[in-house]
PDB file of C-alpha atoms and ligand atoms in Angstrom:
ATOM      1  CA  UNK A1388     144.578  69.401  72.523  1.00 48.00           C
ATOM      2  CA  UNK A1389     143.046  65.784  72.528  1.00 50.00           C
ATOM      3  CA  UNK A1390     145.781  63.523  71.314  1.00 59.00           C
ATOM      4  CA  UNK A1391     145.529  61.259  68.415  1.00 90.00           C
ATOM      5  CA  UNK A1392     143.955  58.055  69.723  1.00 96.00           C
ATOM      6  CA  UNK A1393     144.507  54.377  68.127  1.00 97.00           C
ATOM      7  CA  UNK A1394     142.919  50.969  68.683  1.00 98.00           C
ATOM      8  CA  UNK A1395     145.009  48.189  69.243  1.00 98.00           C
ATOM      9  CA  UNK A1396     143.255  45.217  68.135  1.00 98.00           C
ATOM     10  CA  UNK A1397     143.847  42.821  71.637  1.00 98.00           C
ATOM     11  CA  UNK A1398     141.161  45.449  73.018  1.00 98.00           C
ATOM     12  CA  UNK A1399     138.426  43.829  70.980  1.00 98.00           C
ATOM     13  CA  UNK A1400     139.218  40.623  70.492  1.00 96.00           C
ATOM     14  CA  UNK A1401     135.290  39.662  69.581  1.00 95.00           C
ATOM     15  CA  UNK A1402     136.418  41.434  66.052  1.00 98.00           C
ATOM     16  CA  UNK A1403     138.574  40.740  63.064  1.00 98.00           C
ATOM     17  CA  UNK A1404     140.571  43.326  61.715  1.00 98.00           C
ATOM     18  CA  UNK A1405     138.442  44.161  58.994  1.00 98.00           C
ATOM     19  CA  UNK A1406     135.727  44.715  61.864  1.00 98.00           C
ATOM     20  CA  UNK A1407     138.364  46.523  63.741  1.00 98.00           C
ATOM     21  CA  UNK A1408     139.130  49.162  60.464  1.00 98.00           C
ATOM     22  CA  UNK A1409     135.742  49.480  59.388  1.00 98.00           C
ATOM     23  CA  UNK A1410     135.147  50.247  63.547  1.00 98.00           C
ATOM     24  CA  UNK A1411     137.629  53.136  63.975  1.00 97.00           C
ATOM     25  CA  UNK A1412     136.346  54.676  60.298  1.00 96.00           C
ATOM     26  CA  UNK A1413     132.783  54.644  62.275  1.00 96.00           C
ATOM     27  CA  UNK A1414     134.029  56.312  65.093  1.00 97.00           C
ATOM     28  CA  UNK A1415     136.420  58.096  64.042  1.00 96.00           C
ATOM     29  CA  UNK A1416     139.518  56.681  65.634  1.00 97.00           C
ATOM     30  CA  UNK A1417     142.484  58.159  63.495  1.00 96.00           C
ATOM     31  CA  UNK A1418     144.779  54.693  64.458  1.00 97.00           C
ATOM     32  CA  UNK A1419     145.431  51.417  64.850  1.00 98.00           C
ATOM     33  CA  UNK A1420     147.418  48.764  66.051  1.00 98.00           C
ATOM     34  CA  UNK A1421     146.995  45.366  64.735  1.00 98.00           C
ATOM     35  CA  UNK A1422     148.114  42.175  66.236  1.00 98.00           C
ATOM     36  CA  UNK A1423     150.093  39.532  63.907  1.00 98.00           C
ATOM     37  CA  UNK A1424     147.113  36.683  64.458  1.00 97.00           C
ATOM     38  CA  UNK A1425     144.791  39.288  63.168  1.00 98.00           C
ATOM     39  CA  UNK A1426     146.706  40.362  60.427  1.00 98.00           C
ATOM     40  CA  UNK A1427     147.810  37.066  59.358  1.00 97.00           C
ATOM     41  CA  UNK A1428     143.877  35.573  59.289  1.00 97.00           C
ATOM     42  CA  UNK A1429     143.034  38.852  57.222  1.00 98.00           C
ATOM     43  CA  UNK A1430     146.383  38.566  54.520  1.00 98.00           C
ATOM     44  CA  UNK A1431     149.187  41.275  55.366  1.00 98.00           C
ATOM     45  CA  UNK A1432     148.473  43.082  51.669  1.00 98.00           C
ATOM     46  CA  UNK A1433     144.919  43.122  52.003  1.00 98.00           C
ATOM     47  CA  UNK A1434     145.114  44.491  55.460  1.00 98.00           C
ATOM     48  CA  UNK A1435     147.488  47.088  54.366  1.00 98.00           C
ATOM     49  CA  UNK A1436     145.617  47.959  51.682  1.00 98.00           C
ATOM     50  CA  UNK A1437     142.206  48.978  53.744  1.00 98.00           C
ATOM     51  CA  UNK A1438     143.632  50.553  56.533  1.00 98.00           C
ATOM     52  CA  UNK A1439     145.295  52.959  53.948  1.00 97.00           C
ATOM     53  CA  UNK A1440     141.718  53.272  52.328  1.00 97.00           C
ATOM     54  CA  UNK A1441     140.594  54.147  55.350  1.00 97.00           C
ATOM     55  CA  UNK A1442     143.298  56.545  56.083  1.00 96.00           C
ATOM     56  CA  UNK A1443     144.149  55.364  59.525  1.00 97.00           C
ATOM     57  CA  UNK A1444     147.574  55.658  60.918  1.00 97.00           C
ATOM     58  CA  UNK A1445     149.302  52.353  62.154  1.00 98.00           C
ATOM     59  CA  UNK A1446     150.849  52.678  65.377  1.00 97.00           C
ATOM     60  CA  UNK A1447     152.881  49.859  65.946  1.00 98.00           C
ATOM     61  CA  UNK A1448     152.561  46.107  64.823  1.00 98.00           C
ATOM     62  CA  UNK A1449     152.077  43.656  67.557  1.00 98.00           C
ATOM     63  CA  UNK A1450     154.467  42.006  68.429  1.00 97.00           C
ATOM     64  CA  UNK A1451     157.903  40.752  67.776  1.00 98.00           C
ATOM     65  CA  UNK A1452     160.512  39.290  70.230  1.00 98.00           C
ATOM     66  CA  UNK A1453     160.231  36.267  72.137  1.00 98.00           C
ATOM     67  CA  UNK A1454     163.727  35.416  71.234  1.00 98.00           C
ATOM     68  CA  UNK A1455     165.124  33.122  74.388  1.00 98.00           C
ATOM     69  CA  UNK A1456     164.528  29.580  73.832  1.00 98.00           C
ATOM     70  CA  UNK A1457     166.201  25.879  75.136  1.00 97.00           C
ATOM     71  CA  UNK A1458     167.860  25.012  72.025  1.00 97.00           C
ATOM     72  CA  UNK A1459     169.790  26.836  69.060  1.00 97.00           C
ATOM     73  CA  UNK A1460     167.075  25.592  66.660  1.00 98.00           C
ATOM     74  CA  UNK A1461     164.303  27.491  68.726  1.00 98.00           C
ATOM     75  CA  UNK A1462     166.334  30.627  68.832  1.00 98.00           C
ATOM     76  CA  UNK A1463     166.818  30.626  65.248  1.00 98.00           C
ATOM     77  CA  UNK A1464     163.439  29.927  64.779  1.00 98.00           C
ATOM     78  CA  UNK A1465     162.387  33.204  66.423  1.00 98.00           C
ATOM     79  CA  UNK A1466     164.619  35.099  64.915  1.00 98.00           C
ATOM     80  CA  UNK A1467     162.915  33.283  61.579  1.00 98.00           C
ATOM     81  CA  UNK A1468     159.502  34.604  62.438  1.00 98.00           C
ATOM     82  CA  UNK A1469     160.745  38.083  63.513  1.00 98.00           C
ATOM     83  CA  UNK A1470     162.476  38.698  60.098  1.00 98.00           C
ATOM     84  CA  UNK A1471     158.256  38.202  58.820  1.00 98.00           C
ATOM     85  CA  UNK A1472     157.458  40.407  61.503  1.00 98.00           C
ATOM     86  CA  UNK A1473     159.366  43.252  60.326  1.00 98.00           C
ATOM     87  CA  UNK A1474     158.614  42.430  56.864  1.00 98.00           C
ATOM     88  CA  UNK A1475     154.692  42.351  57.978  1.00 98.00           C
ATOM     89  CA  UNK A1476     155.532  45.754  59.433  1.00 98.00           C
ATOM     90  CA  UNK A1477     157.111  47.767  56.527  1.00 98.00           C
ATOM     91  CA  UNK A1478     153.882  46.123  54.622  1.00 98.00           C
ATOM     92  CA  UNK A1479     151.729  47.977  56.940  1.00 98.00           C
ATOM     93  CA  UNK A1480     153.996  51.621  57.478  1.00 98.00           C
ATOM     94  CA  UNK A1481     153.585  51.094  60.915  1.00 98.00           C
ATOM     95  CA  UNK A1482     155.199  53.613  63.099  1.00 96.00           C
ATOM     96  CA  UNK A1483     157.597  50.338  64.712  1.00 98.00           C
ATOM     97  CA  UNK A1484     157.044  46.715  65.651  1.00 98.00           C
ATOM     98  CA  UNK A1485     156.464  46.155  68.848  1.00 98.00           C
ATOM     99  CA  UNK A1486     159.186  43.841  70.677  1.00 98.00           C
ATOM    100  CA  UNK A1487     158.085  41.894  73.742  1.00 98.00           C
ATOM    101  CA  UNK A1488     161.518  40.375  73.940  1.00 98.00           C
ATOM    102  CA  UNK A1489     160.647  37.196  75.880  1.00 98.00           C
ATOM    103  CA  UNK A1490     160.974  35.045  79.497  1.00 98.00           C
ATOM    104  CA  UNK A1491     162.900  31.849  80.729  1.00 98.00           C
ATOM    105  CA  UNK A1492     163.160  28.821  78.376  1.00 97.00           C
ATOM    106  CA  UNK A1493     161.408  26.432  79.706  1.00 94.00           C
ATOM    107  CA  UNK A1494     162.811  24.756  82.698  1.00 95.00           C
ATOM    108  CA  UNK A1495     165.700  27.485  82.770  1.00 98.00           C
ATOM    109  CA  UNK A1496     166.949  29.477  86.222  1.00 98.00           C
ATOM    110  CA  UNK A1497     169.206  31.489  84.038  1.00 98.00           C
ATOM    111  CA  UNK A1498     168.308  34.752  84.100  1.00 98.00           C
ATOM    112  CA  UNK A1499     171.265  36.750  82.664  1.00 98.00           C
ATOM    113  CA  UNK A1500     171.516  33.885  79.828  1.00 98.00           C
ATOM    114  CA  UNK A1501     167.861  34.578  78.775  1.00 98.00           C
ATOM    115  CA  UNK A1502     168.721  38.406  78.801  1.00 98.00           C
ATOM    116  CA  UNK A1503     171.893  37.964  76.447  1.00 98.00           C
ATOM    117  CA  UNK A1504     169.497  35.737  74.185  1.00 98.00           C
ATOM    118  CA  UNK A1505     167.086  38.479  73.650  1.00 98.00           C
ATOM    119  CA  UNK A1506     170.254  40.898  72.722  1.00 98.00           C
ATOM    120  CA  UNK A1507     171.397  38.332  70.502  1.00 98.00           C
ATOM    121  CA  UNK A1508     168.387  37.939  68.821  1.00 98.00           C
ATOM    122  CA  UNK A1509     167.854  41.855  68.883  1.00 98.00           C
ATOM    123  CA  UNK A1510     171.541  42.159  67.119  1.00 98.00           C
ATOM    124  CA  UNK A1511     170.834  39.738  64.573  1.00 98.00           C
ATOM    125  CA  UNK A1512     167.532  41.299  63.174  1.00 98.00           C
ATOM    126  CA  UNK A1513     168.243  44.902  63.363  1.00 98.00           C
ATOM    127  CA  UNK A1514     170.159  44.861  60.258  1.00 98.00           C
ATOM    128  CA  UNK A1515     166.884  43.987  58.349  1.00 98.00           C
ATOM    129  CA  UNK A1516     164.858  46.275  60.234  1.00 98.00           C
ATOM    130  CA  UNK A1517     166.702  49.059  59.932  1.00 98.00           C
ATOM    131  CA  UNK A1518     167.437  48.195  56.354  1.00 98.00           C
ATOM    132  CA  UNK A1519     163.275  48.397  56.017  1.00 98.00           C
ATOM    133  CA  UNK A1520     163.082  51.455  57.906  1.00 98.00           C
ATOM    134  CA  UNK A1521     161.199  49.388  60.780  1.00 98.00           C
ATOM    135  CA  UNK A1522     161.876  51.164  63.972  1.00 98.00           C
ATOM    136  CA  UNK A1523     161.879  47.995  66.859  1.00 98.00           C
ATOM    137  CA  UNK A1524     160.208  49.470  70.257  1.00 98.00           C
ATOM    138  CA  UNK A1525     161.121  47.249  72.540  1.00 98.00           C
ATOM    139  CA  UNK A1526     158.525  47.028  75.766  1.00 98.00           C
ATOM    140  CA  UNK A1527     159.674  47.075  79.087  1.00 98.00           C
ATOM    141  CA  UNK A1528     157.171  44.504  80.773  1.00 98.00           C
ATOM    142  CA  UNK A1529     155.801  44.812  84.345  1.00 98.00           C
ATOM    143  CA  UNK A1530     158.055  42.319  86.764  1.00 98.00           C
ATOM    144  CA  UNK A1531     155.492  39.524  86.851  1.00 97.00           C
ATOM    145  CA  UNK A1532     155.947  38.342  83.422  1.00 97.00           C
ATOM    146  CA  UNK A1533     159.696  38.278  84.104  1.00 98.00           C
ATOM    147  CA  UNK A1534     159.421  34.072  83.647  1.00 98.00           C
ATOM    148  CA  UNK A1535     157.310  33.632  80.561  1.00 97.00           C
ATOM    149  CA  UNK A1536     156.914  36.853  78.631  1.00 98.00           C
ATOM    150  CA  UNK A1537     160.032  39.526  78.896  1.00 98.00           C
ATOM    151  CA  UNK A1538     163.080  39.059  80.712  1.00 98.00           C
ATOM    152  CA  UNK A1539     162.964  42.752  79.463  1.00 98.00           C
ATOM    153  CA  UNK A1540     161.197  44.697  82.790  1.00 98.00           C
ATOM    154  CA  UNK A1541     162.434  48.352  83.164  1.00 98.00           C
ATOM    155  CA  UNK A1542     162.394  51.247  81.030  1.00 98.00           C
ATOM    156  CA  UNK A1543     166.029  51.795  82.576  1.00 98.00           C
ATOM    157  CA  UNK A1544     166.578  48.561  80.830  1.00 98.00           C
ATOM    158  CA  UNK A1545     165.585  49.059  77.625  1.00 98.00           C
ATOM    159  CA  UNK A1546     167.665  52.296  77.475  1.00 98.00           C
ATOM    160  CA  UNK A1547     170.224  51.072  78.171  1.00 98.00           C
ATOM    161  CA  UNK A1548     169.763  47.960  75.198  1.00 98.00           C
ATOM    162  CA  UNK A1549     168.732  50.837  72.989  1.00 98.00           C
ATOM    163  CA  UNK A1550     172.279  52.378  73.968  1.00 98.00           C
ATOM    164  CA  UNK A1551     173.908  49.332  73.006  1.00 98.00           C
ATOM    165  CA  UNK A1552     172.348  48.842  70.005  1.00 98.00           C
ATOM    166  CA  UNK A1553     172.468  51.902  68.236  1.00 97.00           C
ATOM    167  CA  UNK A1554     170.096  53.309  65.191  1.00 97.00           C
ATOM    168  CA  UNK A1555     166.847  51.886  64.791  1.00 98.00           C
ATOM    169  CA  UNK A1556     165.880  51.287  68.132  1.00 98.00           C
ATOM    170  CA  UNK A1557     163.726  52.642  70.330  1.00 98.00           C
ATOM    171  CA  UNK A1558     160.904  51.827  73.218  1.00 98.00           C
ATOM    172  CA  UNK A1559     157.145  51.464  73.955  1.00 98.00           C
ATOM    173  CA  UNK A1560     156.057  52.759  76.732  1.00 98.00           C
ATOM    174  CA  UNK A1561     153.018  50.864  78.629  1.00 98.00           C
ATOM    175  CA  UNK A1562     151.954  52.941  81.682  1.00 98.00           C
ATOM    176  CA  UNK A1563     150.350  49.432  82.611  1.00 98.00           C
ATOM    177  CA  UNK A1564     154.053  48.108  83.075  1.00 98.00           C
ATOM    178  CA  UNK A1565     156.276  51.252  83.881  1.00 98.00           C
ATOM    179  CA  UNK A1566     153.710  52.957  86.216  1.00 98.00           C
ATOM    180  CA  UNK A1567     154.951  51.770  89.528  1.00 98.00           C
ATOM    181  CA  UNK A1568     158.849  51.827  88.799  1.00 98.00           C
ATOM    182  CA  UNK A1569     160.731  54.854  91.105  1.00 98.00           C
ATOM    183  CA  UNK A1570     162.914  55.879  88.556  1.00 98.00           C
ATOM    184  CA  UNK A1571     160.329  56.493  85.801  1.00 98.00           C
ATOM    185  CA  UNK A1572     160.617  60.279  85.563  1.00 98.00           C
ATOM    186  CA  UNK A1573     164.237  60.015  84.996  1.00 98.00           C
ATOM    187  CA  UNK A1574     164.405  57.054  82.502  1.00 98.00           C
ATOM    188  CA  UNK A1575     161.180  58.949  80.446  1.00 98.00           C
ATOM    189  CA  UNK A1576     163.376  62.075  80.557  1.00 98.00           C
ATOM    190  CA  UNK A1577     166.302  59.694  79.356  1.00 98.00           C
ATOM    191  CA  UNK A1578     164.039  58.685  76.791  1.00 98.00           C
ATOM    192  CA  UNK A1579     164.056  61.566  74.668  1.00 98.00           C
ATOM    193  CA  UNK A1580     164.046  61.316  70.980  1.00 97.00           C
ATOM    194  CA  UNK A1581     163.447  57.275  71.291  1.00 98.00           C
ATOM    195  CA  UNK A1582     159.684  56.605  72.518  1.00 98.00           C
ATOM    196  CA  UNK A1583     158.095  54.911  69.737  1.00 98.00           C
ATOM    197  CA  UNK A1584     154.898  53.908  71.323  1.00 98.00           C
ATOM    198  CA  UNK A1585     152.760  54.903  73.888  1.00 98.00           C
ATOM    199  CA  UNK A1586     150.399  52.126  75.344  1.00 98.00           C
ATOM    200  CA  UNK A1587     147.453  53.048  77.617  1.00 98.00           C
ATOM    201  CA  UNK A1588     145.216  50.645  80.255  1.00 98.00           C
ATOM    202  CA  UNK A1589     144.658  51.464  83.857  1.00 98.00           C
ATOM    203  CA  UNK A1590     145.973  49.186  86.506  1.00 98.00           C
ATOM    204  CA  UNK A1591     142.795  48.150  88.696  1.00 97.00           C
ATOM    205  CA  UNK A1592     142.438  47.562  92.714  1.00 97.00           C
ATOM    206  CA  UNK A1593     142.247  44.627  93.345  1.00 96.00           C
ATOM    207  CA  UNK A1594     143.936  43.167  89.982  1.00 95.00           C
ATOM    208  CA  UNK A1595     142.232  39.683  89.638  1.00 95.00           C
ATOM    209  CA  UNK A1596     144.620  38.476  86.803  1.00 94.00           C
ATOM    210  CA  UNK A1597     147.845  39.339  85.901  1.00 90.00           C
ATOM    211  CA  UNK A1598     147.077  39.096  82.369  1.00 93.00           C
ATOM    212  CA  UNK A1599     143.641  39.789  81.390  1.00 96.00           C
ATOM    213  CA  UNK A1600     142.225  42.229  83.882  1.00 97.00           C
ATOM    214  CA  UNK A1601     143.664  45.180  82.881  1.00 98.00           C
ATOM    215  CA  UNK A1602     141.199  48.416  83.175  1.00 97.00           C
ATOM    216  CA  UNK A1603     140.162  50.730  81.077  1.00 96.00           C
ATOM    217  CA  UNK A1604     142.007  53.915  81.304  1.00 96.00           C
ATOM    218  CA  UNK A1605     140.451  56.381  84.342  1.00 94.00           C
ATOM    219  CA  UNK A1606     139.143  52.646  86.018  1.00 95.00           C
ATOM    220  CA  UNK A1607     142.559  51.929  87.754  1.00 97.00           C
ATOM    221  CA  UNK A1608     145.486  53.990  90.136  1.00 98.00           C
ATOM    222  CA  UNK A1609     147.885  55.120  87.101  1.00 98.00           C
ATOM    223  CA  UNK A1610     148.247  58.784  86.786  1.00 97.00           C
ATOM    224  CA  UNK A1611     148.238  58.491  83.105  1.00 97.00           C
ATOM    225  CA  UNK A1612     148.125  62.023  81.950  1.00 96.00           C
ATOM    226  CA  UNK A1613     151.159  62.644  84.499  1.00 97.00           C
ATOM    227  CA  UNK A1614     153.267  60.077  82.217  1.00 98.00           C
ATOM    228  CA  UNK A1615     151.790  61.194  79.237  1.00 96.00           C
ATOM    229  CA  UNK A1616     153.036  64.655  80.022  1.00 97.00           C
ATOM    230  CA  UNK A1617     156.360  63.153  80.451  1.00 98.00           C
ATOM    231  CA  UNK A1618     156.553  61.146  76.994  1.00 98.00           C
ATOM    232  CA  UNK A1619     155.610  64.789  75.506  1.00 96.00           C
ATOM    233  CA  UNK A1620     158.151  66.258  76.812  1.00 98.00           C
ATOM    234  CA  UNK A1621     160.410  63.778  75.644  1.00 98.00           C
ATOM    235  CA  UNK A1622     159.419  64.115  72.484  1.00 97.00           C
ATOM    236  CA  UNK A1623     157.050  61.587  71.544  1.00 96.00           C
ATOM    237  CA  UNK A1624     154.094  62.755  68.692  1.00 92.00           C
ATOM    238  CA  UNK A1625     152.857  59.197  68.623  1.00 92.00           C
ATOM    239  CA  UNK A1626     149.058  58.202  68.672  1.00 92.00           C
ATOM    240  CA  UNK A1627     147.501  57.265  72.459  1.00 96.00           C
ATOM    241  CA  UNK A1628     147.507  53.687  72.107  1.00 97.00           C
ATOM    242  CA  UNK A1629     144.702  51.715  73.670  1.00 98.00           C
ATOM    243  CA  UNK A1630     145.504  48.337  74.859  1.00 98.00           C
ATOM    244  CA  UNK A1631     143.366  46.622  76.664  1.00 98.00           C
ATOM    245  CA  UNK A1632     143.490  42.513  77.762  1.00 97.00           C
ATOM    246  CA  UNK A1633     140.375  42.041  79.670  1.00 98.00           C
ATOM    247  CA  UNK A1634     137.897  39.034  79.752  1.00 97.00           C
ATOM    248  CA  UNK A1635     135.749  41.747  81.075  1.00 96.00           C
ATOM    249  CA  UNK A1636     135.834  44.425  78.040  1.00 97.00           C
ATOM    250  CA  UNK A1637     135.987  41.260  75.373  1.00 98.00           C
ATOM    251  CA  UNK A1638     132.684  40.311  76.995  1.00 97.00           C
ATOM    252  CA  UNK A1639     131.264  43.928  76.472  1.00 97.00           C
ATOM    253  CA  UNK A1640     129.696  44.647  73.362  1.00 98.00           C
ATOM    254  CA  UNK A1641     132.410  46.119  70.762  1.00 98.00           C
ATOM    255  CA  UNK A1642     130.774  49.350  69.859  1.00 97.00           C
ATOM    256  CA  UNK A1643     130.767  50.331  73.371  1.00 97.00           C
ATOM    257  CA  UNK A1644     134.256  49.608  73.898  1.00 97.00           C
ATOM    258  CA  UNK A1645     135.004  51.893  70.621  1.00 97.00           C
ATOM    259  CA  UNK A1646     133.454  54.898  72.069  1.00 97.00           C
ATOM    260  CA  UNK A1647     135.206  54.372  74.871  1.00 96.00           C
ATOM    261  CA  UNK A1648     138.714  53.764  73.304  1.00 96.00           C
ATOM    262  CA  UNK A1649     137.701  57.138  71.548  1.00 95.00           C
ATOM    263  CA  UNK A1650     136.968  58.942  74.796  1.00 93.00           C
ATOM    264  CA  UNK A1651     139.659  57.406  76.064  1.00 89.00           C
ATOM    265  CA  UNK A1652     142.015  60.284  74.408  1.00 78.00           C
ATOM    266  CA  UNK A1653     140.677  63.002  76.882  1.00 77.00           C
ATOM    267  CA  UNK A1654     141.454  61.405  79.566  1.00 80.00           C
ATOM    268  CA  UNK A1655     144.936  60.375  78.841  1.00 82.00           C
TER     269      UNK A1655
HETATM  270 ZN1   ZN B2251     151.663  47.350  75.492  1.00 56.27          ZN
END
C-alpha cells in the first residue's frame, strides 16, 4: 500500500501556505505540515480554516522547543512562545507539534545544563499541551546541530525524556537525523505506541551543507523504507512526511517538487 504522503512547507519555501494548500489539493497530496512563519504570515484561523476545506490532514506543526537560553528572562520567553505554539497547533488539529528542543546558549560549554533546560521547559508546557490534546514529538537531531539547534540528538534520548515525562509525549522520527545511529532498530522497537511523526529526506554523498543540502528521498544513502518498516511495526499510522531544506529544490520550480513529494510515497 502507498502510504499517506504530506508536504511540509520548508520543502517549498518559494510558496506561501495558501500556495502550499491549494498545491497538495492539485496534486493530490492528502497532508501537510506547516511551518509557524508560514502560518503566522497567512493568520492561524484562516489557515485552519482552508486546509480543512481542502480536507488535508495536518501532520505536525513546525516547530516548538528551543527552550535553553543565557538568562531566566530568555527561558521564559520560550516557554512564552511555545504556549502559542501549542495553541497554534490545537487551531490547526495537527497530529503534534513538532519540538526541536534547542542547542548551547550562546557562549555556554555546558552541555548537561542546556539538556536540563530543555526538560524544564518541556515540564512546564506539557500541562497546557496535554490539557489541548497537543501531542509534543520531540525530534532527535543529527549530532552536528548539537551547539545551536538540539542538545536533543538520539532517539535513545528522547525515549528516555518521553519516559520521564509521562502522557502526552511522544517523538518524530527524521531518517535524515536517526539514520546513522547503531542502536536505531532497538530504540524504533522501543518506540512503540509513541512515534508521532515520521520525517523523510535522503542524506546525500558528498553533503555540501549541513543544513540546506538535504536530498530528496531515493537521491542519498538512507535505507528509508528499511526504517519505515520499523516505525510500522511500532505502530506508527502517521502520514510520510516530506521535509526537505535544500537551496537546490527551493531553486527548482515548485510544481516539480510537488510531484515529486507525491512520488515520493512509493519510494519510502
Ligand atoms: Zn524533521
Amino acid at each position: 500500500m502507498t502510504p499517506a504522503v504530506s508536504l511540509n512547507t520548508a520543502t517549498v519555501k518559494q510558496w506561501t501556505l495558501a500556495q502550499c494548500i491549494e498545491g497538495c489539493a492539485r496534486h493530490g497530496i492528502p497532508g501537510i505540515s506547516p511551518w509557524r512563519d508560514v502560518l503566522q504570515e497567512m493568520g492561524v484561523d484562516a489557515a485552519a480554516r482552508r486546509i480543512r476545506d481542502a480536507g488535508l490532514r495536518v501532520t505536525g506543526l513546525c516547530r516548538g522547543g528551543m527552550f535553553p537560553a543565557a538568562d531566566a528572562a530568555g527561558r521564559a520567553a520560550a516557554i512564552e512562545d511555545n504556549r502559542r505554539a501549542i495553541a497554534e497547533a490545537a487551531a490547526l488539529g495537527a497530529d503534534c507539534l513538532v519540538m526541536v528542543c534547542g542547542g548551547l546558549p550562546p557562549g555556554s560549554k555546558d552541555l548537561p545544563g542546556a539538556r536540563a533546560m530543555v526538560r524544564e521547559g518541556l515540564e512546564a508546557i506539557l500541562p497546557e499541551a496535554r490539557a489541548a490534546g497537543v501531542t509534543l514529538a520531540l525530534e532527535p537531531l543529527h549530532p552536528m546541530t548539537c551547539a545551536d539547534r538540539s542538545v536533543l540528538s538520539t532517539l535513545k534520548q528522547a525515549l528516555d525524556l518521553c519516559d520521564a515525562l509521562g502522557d502526552g509525549v511522544g517523538v518524530a522520527v527524521d531518517v535524515y537525523h536517526v539514520w546513522w545511529d547503531p542502536e536505531l532498530a532497538a530504540q524504533m522497537a522501543r518506540a512503540k505506541g509513541r512515534i508521532a511523526a515520521f520525517h523523510v529526506c535522503d542524506w546525500k554523498v558528498p553533503t555540501t551543507d549541513l543544513v540546506f543540502d538535504r536530498g530528496m528521498p531515493g537521491e542519498g544513502v538512507i535505507d528509508i523504507p528499511a526504517i519505515r518498516a520499523m516505525a510500522e511495526a511500532a505502530g506508527w499510522r502517521g502520514g510520510v512526511e516530506v521535509e526537505v531544506l535544500s537551496r537546490a529544490v527551493w531553486a527548482m520550480d515548485p510544481e516539480e517538487v510537488l510531484k515529486r513529494v507525491k512520488a515520493a510515497g512509493a519510494l519510502c
